[in-house]
Amino acid sequence: MDIEKVNSMDFGEFVDVFGNVVERCPLIAAAVWSQRPFSDLQDLKQHFYAFIDALPQSGQEGILRCHPDLAGRELQLGTLTAESQREQSGAGLTSLGADERLRLAELNAQYRARFGFPFVLAARLSDRAAVPRELARRLHCPRAQELRTALGEVKKIARLRLADLLGIDPARL
Ligand code: GUN
């Protein structure tokens, strides 16, 4: 998809296509649409990033809280978004053994209790061994640092999802 096609989309089409670039936050796509026309595909991505950066801390934490736990209850129930399902499955999180699942559930719960939002990681850039390792490491980070790290992961996820939707190599975005 090229930038002319993106710029020609009406509001409904744009939100349909880009509404889950940030997990369960179609409001972000709705706001980004108002900023068109975009000069190129990178500019489109930058508008998603800029919206996230401009939010007050409560809004940034709200974005994190819209994410399901990795290998969590929603995966078991089959209620993940298509994008999250694909990412978690690509990282091998859909085929964990019972002990690995339990370990992740415990770490996810500790993380949520400490920070008040779920652990977010660009699962597509990780794998089933690295996820619990990274979770255990980030669990001990200072809160302000962890908020920055988690929002950085949201942006990585957004970049990969955008590249998929646009049909381009993520390296070009
Ligand atoms: N990384 C990629 N997708 C997701 C998701 O849906 N939830 C969390 N927590 N991390 C992710």
PDB file of C-alpha atoms and ligand atoms in Angstrom:
ATOM      1  CA  MET A   1       0.000   0.000   0.000  1.00  0.00           C
ATOM      2  CA  ASP A   2       1.438   3.426  -0.861  1.00  0.00           C
ATOM      3  CA  ILE A   3       1.001   6.762   0.895  1.00  0.00           C
ATOM      4  CA  GLU A   4      -1.457   8.024  -1.750  1.00  0.00           C
ATOM      5  CA  LYS A   5      -3.767   5.127  -0.903  1.00  0.00           C
ATOM      6  CA  VAL A   6      -3.435   5.853   2.840  1.00  0.00           C
ATOM      7  CA  ASN A   7      -4.147   9.562   2.301  1.00  0.00           C
ATOM      8  CA  SER A   8      -7.230   8.765   0.226  1.00  0.00           C
ATOM      9  CA  MET A   9      -8.908   6.707   2.964  1.00  0.00           C
ATOM     10  CA  ASP A  10     -12.023   8.081   4.602  1.00  0.00           C
ATOM     11  CA  PHE A  11     -12.282   7.984   8.392  1.00  0.00           C
ATOM     12  CA  GLY A  12     -14.122   4.667   8.580  1.00  0.00           C
ATOM     13  CA  GLU A  13     -11.746   2.837   6.269  1.00  0.00           C
ATOM     14  CA  PHE A  14      -8.666   4.260   8.009  1.00  0.00           C
ATOM     15  CA  VAL A  15      -9.869   3.162  11.455  1.00  0.00           C
ATOM     16  CA  ASP A  16     -10.903  -0.248  10.096  1.00  0.00           C
ATOM     17  CA  VAL A  17      -7.439  -0.785   8.647  1.00  0.00           C
ATOM     18  CA  PHE A  18      -5.224   0.848  11.310  1.00  0.00           C
ATOM     19  CA  GLY A  19      -7.447   0.567  14.406  1.00  0.00           C
ATOM     20  CA  ASN A  20      -5.345  -2.160  16.032  1.00  0.00           C
ATOM     21  CA  VAL A  21      -1.877  -0.832  15.199  1.00  0.00           C
ATOM     22  CA  VAL A  22      -1.833  -0.081  18.924  1.00  0.00           C
ATOM     23  CA  GLU A  23      -3.523  -2.999  20.676  1.00  0.00           C
ATOM     24  CA  ARG A  24      -7.209  -2.299  21.348  1.00  0.00           C
ATOM     25  CA  CYS A  25      -6.683   1.458  20.960  1.00  0.00           C
ATOM     26  CA  PRO A  26      -8.628   2.449  17.815  1.00  0.00           C
ATOM     27  CA  LEU A  27      -8.885   5.954  19.257  1.00  0.00           C
ATOM     28  CA  ILE A  28      -5.230   6.458  18.302  1.00  0.00           C
ATOM     29  CA  ALA A  29      -5.906   5.659  14.639  1.00  0.00           C
ATOM     30  CA  ALA A  30      -8.981   7.907  14.824  1.00  0.00           C
ATOM     31  CA  ALA A  31      -6.824  10.782  16.055  1.00  0.00           C
ATOM     32  CA  VAL A  32      -4.012  10.113  13.576  1.00  0.00           C
ATOM     33  CA  TRP A  33      -6.480  10.251  10.645  1.00  0.00           C
ATOM     34  CA  SER A  34      -7.084  13.929  11.465  1.00  0.00           C
ATOM     35  CA  GLN A  35      -3.406  14.654  10.819  1.00  0.00           C
ATOM     36  CA  ARG A  36      -3.467  13.554   7.155  1.00  0.00           C
ATOM     37  CA  PRO A  37      -2.140  14.020   4.543  1.00  0.00           C
ATOM     38  CA  PHE A  38       1.030  12.163   5.509  1.00  0.00           C
ATOM     39  CA  SER A  39       4.175  12.962   3.545  1.00  0.00           C
ATOM     40  CA  ASP A  40       5.251   9.304   3.403  1.00  0.00           C
ATOM     41  CA  LEU A  41       4.833   5.998   5.271  1.00  0.00           C
ATOM     42  CA  GLN A  42       7.449   6.961   7.871  1.00  0.00           C
ATOM     43  CA  ASP A  43       5.494  10.132   8.557  1.00  0.00           C
ATOM     44  CA  LEU A  44       2.381   8.006   9.148  1.00  0.00           C
ATOM     45  CA  LYS A  45       4.308   5.913  11.697  1.00  0.00           C
ATOM     46  CA  GLN A  46       5.691   9.064  13.366  1.00  0.00           C
ATOM     47  CA  HIS A  47       2.150  10.348  13.928  1.00  0.00           C
ATOM     48  CA  PHE A  48       1.280   7.152  15.820  1.00  0.00           C
ATOM     49  CA  TYR A  49       4.440   7.566  17.916  1.00  0.00           C
ATOM     50  CA  ALA A  50       3.846  11.276  18.516  1.00  0.00           C
ATOM     51  CA  PHE A  51       0.303  10.646  19.760  1.00  0.00           C
ATOM     52  CA  ILE A  52       1.596   8.117  22.298  1.00  0.00           C
ATOM     53  CA  ASP A  53       4.401  10.457  23.423  1.00  0.00           C
ATOM     54  CA  ALA A  54       2.038  13.411  23.836  1.00  0.00           C
ATOM     55  CA  LEU A  55      -0.368  11.593  26.172  1.00  0.00           C
ATOM     56  CA  PRO A  56      -0.285  12.307  29.890  1.00  0.00           C
ATOM     57  CA  GLN A  57       1.077   9.452  31.977  1.00  0.00           C
ATOM     58  CA  SER A  58      -2.464   8.237  32.765  1.00  0.00           C
ATOM     59  CA  GLY A  59      -3.138   7.838  29.033  1.00  0.00           C
ATOM     60  CA  GLN A  60       0.162   6.067  28.439  1.00  0.00           C
ATOM     61  CA  GLU A  61      -0.590   3.635  31.247  1.00  0.00           C
ATOM     62  CA  GLY A  62      -4.080   3.218  29.763  1.00  0.00           C
ATOM     63  CA  ILE A  63      -2.509   2.054  26.492  1.00  0.00           C
ATOM     64  CA  LEU A  64      -0.475  -0.552  28.363  1.00  0.00           C
ATOM     65  CA  ARG A  65      -3.595  -1.743  30.224  1.00  0.00           C
ATOM     66  CA  CYS A  66      -5.318  -2.440  26.903  1.00  0.00           C
ATOM     67  CA  HIS A  67      -2.757  -5.228  26.280  1.00  0.00           C
ATOM     68  CA  PRO A  68      -3.519  -8.805  27.258  1.00  0.00           C
ATOM     69  CA  ASP A  69      -0.983 -10.779  29.277  1.00  0.00           C
ATOM     70  CA  LEU A  70       1.461 -12.787  27.204  1.00  0.00           C
ATOM     71  CA  ALA A  71       0.417 -16.456  27.341  1.00  0.00           C
ATOM     72  CA  GLY A  72      -2.401 -15.399  29.654  1.00  0.00           C
ATOM     73  CA  ARG A  73      -6.059 -16.107  30.152  1.00  0.00           C
ATOM     74  CA  GLU A  74      -7.174 -14.536  26.872  1.00  0.00           C
ATOM     75  CA  LEU A  75      -4.907 -16.838  24.938  1.00  0.00           C
ATOM     76  CA  GLN A  76      -6.476 -19.822  26.730  1.00  0.00           C
ATOM     77  CA  LEU A  77      -9.976 -18.475  26.065  1.00  0.00           C
ATOM     78  CA  GLY A  78      -9.245 -17.687  22.409  1.00  0.00           C
ATOM     79  CA  THR A  79     -10.303 -14.048  22.833  1.00  0.00           C
ATOM     80  CA  LEU A  80      -7.077 -12.357  21.692  1.00  0.00           C
ATOM     81  CA  THR A  81      -7.093  -9.956  18.751  1.00  0.00           C
ATOM     82  CA  ALA A  82      -5.911 -11.561  15.513  1.00  0.00           C
ATOM     83  CA  GLU A  83      -2.666  -9.563  15.690  1.00  0.00           C
ATOM     84  CA  SER A  84      -1.867 -10.539  19.279  1.00  0.00           C
ATOM     85  CA  GLN A  85      -2.730 -14.175  18.541  1.00  0.00           C
ATOM     86  CA  ARG A  86      -0.314 -14.186  15.596  1.00  0.00           C
ATOM     87  CA  GLU A  87       2.478 -12.501  17.565  1.00  0.00           C
ATOM     88  CA  GLN A  88       2.146 -14.750  20.606  1.00  0.00           C
ATOM     89  CA  SER A  89       1.932 -17.827  18.448  1.00  0.00           C
ATOM     90  CA  GLY A  90       4.995 -16.715  16.436  1.00  0.00           C
ATOM     91  CA  ALA A  91       6.957 -16.436  19.695  1.00  0.00           C
ATOM     92  CA  GLY A  92       5.940 -19.995  20.621  1.00  0.00           C
ATOM     93  CA  LEU A  93       3.714 -18.855  23.496  1.00  0.00           C
ATOM     94  CA  THR A  94       0.764 -20.930  22.291  1.00  0.00           C
ATOM     95  CA  SER A  95       2.648 -24.176  22.757  1.00  0.00           C
ATOM     96  CA  LEU A  96       4.097 -23.795  26.266  1.00  0.00           C
ATOM     97  CA  GLY A  97       4.175 -26.695  28.660  1.00  0.00           C
ATOM     98  CA  ALA A  98       2.103 -26.434  31.858  1.00  0.00           C
ATOM     99  CA  ASP A  99       5.150 -25.518  33.954  1.00  0.00           C
ATOM    100  CA  GLU A 100       6.276 -22.758  31.562  1.00  0.00           C
ATOM    101  CA  ARG A 101       2.729 -21.372  31.488  1.00  0.00           C
ATOM    102  CA  LEU A 102       2.537 -21.371  35.265  1.00  0.00           C
ATOM    103  CA  ARG A 103       5.916 -19.634  35.578  1.00  0.00           C
ATOM    104  CA  LEU A 104       4.812 -16.905  33.138  1.00  0.00           C
ATOM    105  CA  ALA A 105       1.472 -16.513  34.932  1.00  0.00           C
ATOM    106  CA  GLU A 106       3.315 -15.975  38.227  1.00  0.00           C
ATOM    107  CA  LEU A 107       5.725 -13.457  36.706  1.00  0.00           C
ATOM    108  CA  ASN A 108       2.896 -11.615  34.913  1.00  0.00           C
ATOM    109  CA  ALA A 109       1.003 -11.377  38.205  1.00  0.00           C
ATOM    110  CA  GLN A 110       4.055 -10.063  40.089  1.00  0.00           C
ATOM    111  CA  TYR A 111       4.708  -7.516  37.352  1.00  0.00           C
ATOM    112  CA  ARG A 112       1.085  -6.308  37.368  1.00  0.00           C
ATOM    113  CA  ALA A 113       1.106  -6.066  41.182  1.00  0.00           C
ATOM    114  CA  ARG A 114       4.301  -4.013  41.143  1.00  0.00           C
ATOM    115  CA  PHE A 115       3.562  -1.606  38.265  1.00  0.00           C
ATOM    116  CA  GLY A 116      -0.232  -1.622  37.927  1.00  0.00           C
ATOM    117  CA  PHE A 117      -0.141  -2.441  34.208  1.00  0.00           C
ATOM    118  CA  PRO A 118       0.590  -5.631  32.263  1.00  0.00           C
ATOM    119  CA  PHE A 119       3.983  -6.652  30.938  1.00  0.00           C
ATOM    120  CA  VAL A 120       4.260  -5.612  27.278  1.00  0.00           C
ATOM    121  CA  LEU A 121       6.979  -6.906  24.999  1.00  0.00           C
ATOM    122  CA  ALA A 122       7.196  -7.038  21.197  1.00  0.00           C
ATOM    123  CA  ALA A 123       6.587 -10.789  21.132  1.00  0.00           C
ATOM    124  CA  ARG A 124       7.526 -11.072  17.458  1.00  0.00           C
ATOM    125  CA  LEU A 125      11.069 -10.008  18.302  1.00  0.00           C
ATOM    126  CA  SER A 126      11.277 -12.529  21.145  1.00  0.00           C
ATOM    127  CA  ASP A 127      10.744 -16.209  21.832  1.00  0.00           C
ATOM    128  CA  ARG A 128       9.410 -18.504  24.526  1.00  0.00           C
ATOM    129  CA  ALA A 129      12.731 -18.674  26.388  1.00  0.00           C
ATOM    130  CA  ALA A 130      13.449 -14.939  26.259  1.00  0.00           C
ATOM    131  CA  VAL A 131       9.972 -13.774  27.391  1.00  0.00           C
ATOM    132  CA  PRO A 132      10.174 -15.032  31.023  1.00  0.00           C
ATOM    133  CA  ARG A 133      13.829 -13.971  31.205  1.00  0.00           C
ATOM    134  CA  GLU A 134      12.999 -10.418  30.114  1.00  0.00           C
ATOM    135  CA  LEU A 135       9.955 -10.324  32.375  1.00  0.00           C
ATOM    136  CA  ALA A 136      12.027 -11.350  35.396  1.00  0.00           C
ATOM    137  CA  ARG A 137      14.630  -8.697  34.545  1.00  0.00           C
ATOM    138  CA  ARG A 138      12.166  -5.831  33.992  1.00  0.00           C
ATOM    139  CA  LEU A 139      10.311  -6.705  37.182  1.00  0.00           C
ATOM    140  CA  HIS A 140      13.145  -5.088  39.126  1.00  0.00           C
ATOM    141  CA  CYS A 141      13.419  -1.848  37.128  1.00  0.00           C
ATOM    142  CA  PRO A 142      12.411   1.525  38.570  1.00  0.00           C
ATOM    143  CA  ARG A 143       8.824   2.423  37.671  1.00  0.00           C
ATOM    144  CA  ALA A 144       9.590   5.483  35.516  1.00  0.00           C
ATOM    145  CA  GLN A 145      12.177   3.528  33.534  1.00  0.00           C
ATOM    146  CA  GLU A 146       9.794   0.611  33.110  1.00  0.00           C
ATOM    147  CA  LEU A 147       7.031   2.861  31.782  1.00  0.00           C
ATOM    148  CA  ARG A 148       9.467   4.175  29.147  1.00  0.00           C
ATOM    149  CA  THR A 149      10.599   0.654  28.227  1.00  0.00           C
ATOM    150  CA  ALA A 150       7.024  -0.628  27.937  1.00  0.00           C
ATOM    151  CA  LEU A 151       5.987   2.292  25.683  1.00  0.00           C
ATOM    152  CA  GLY A 152       9.053   1.601  23.546  1.00  0.00           C
ATOM    153  CA  GLU A 153       7.742  -1.966  23.125  1.00  0.00           C
ATOM    154  CA  VAL A 154       4.296  -0.625  22.170  1.00  0.00           C
ATOM    155  CA  LYS A 155       6.019   1.372  19.418  1.00  0.00           C
ATOM    156  CA  LYS A 156       7.957  -1.683  18.211  1.00  0.00           C
ATOM    157  CA  ILE A 157       4.700  -3.656  18.032  1.00  0.00           C
ATOM    158  CA  ALA A 158       3.034  -0.750  16.192  1.00  0.00           C
ATOM    159  CA  ARG A 159       5.869  -0.522  13.653  1.00  0.00           C
ATOM    160  CA  LEU A 160       5.680  -4.252  12.865  1.00  0.00           C
ATOM    161  CA  ARG A 161       1.885  -4.187  12.584  1.00  0.00           C
ATOM    162  CA  LEU A 162       2.017  -1.108  10.337  1.00  0.00           C
ATOM    163  CA  ALA A 163       4.601  -2.741   8.065  1.00  0.00           C
ATOM    164  CA  ASP A 164       2.326  -5.802   7.752  1.00  0.00           C
ATOM    165  CA  LEU A 165      -0.699  -3.674   6.885  1.00  0.00           C
ATOM    166  CA  LEU A 166       1.267  -1.633   4.357  1.00  0.00           C
ATOM    167  CA  GLY A 167       2.842  -4.748   2.871  1.00  0.00           C
ATOM    168  CA  ILE A 168       6.403  -3.497   3.295  1.00  0.00           C
ATOM    169  CA  ASP A 169       9.576  -4.737   4.968  1.00  0.00           C
ATOM    170  CA  PRO A 170       9.680  -3.389   8.588  1.00  0.00           C
ATOM    171  CA  ALA A 171      13.261  -2.262   7.877  1.00  0.00           C
ATOM    172  CA  ARG A 172      11.769   0.368   5.534  1.00  0.00           C
ATOM    173  CA  LEU A 173       9.639   1.862   8.264  1.00  0.00           C
TER     174      LEU A 173
HETATM  175  N1  GUN B   1       3.448  -8.164  22.411  1.00  0.00           N
HETATM  176  C1  GUN B   1       2.893  -8.336  21.215  1.00  0.00           C
HETATM  177  N2  GUN B   1       1.599  -8.448  21.318  1.00  0.00           N
HETATM  178  C2  GUN B   1       1.333  -8.356  22.634  1.00  0.00           C
HETATM  179  C3  GUN B   1       0.148  -8.423  23.371  1.00  0.00           C
HETATM  180  O1  GUN B   1      -0.942  -8.568  22.828  1.00  0.00           O
HETATM  181  N3  GUN B   1       0.263  -8.326  24.731  1.00  0.00           N
HETATM  182  C4  GUN B   1       1.446  -8.145  25.349  1.00  0.00           C
HETATM  183  N4  GUN B   1       1.464  -8.079  26.681  1.00  0.00           N
HETATM  184  N5  GUN B   1       2.574  -8.042  24.686  1.00  0.00           N
HETATM  185  C5  GUN B   1       2.479  -8.171  23.337  1.00  0.00           C
END
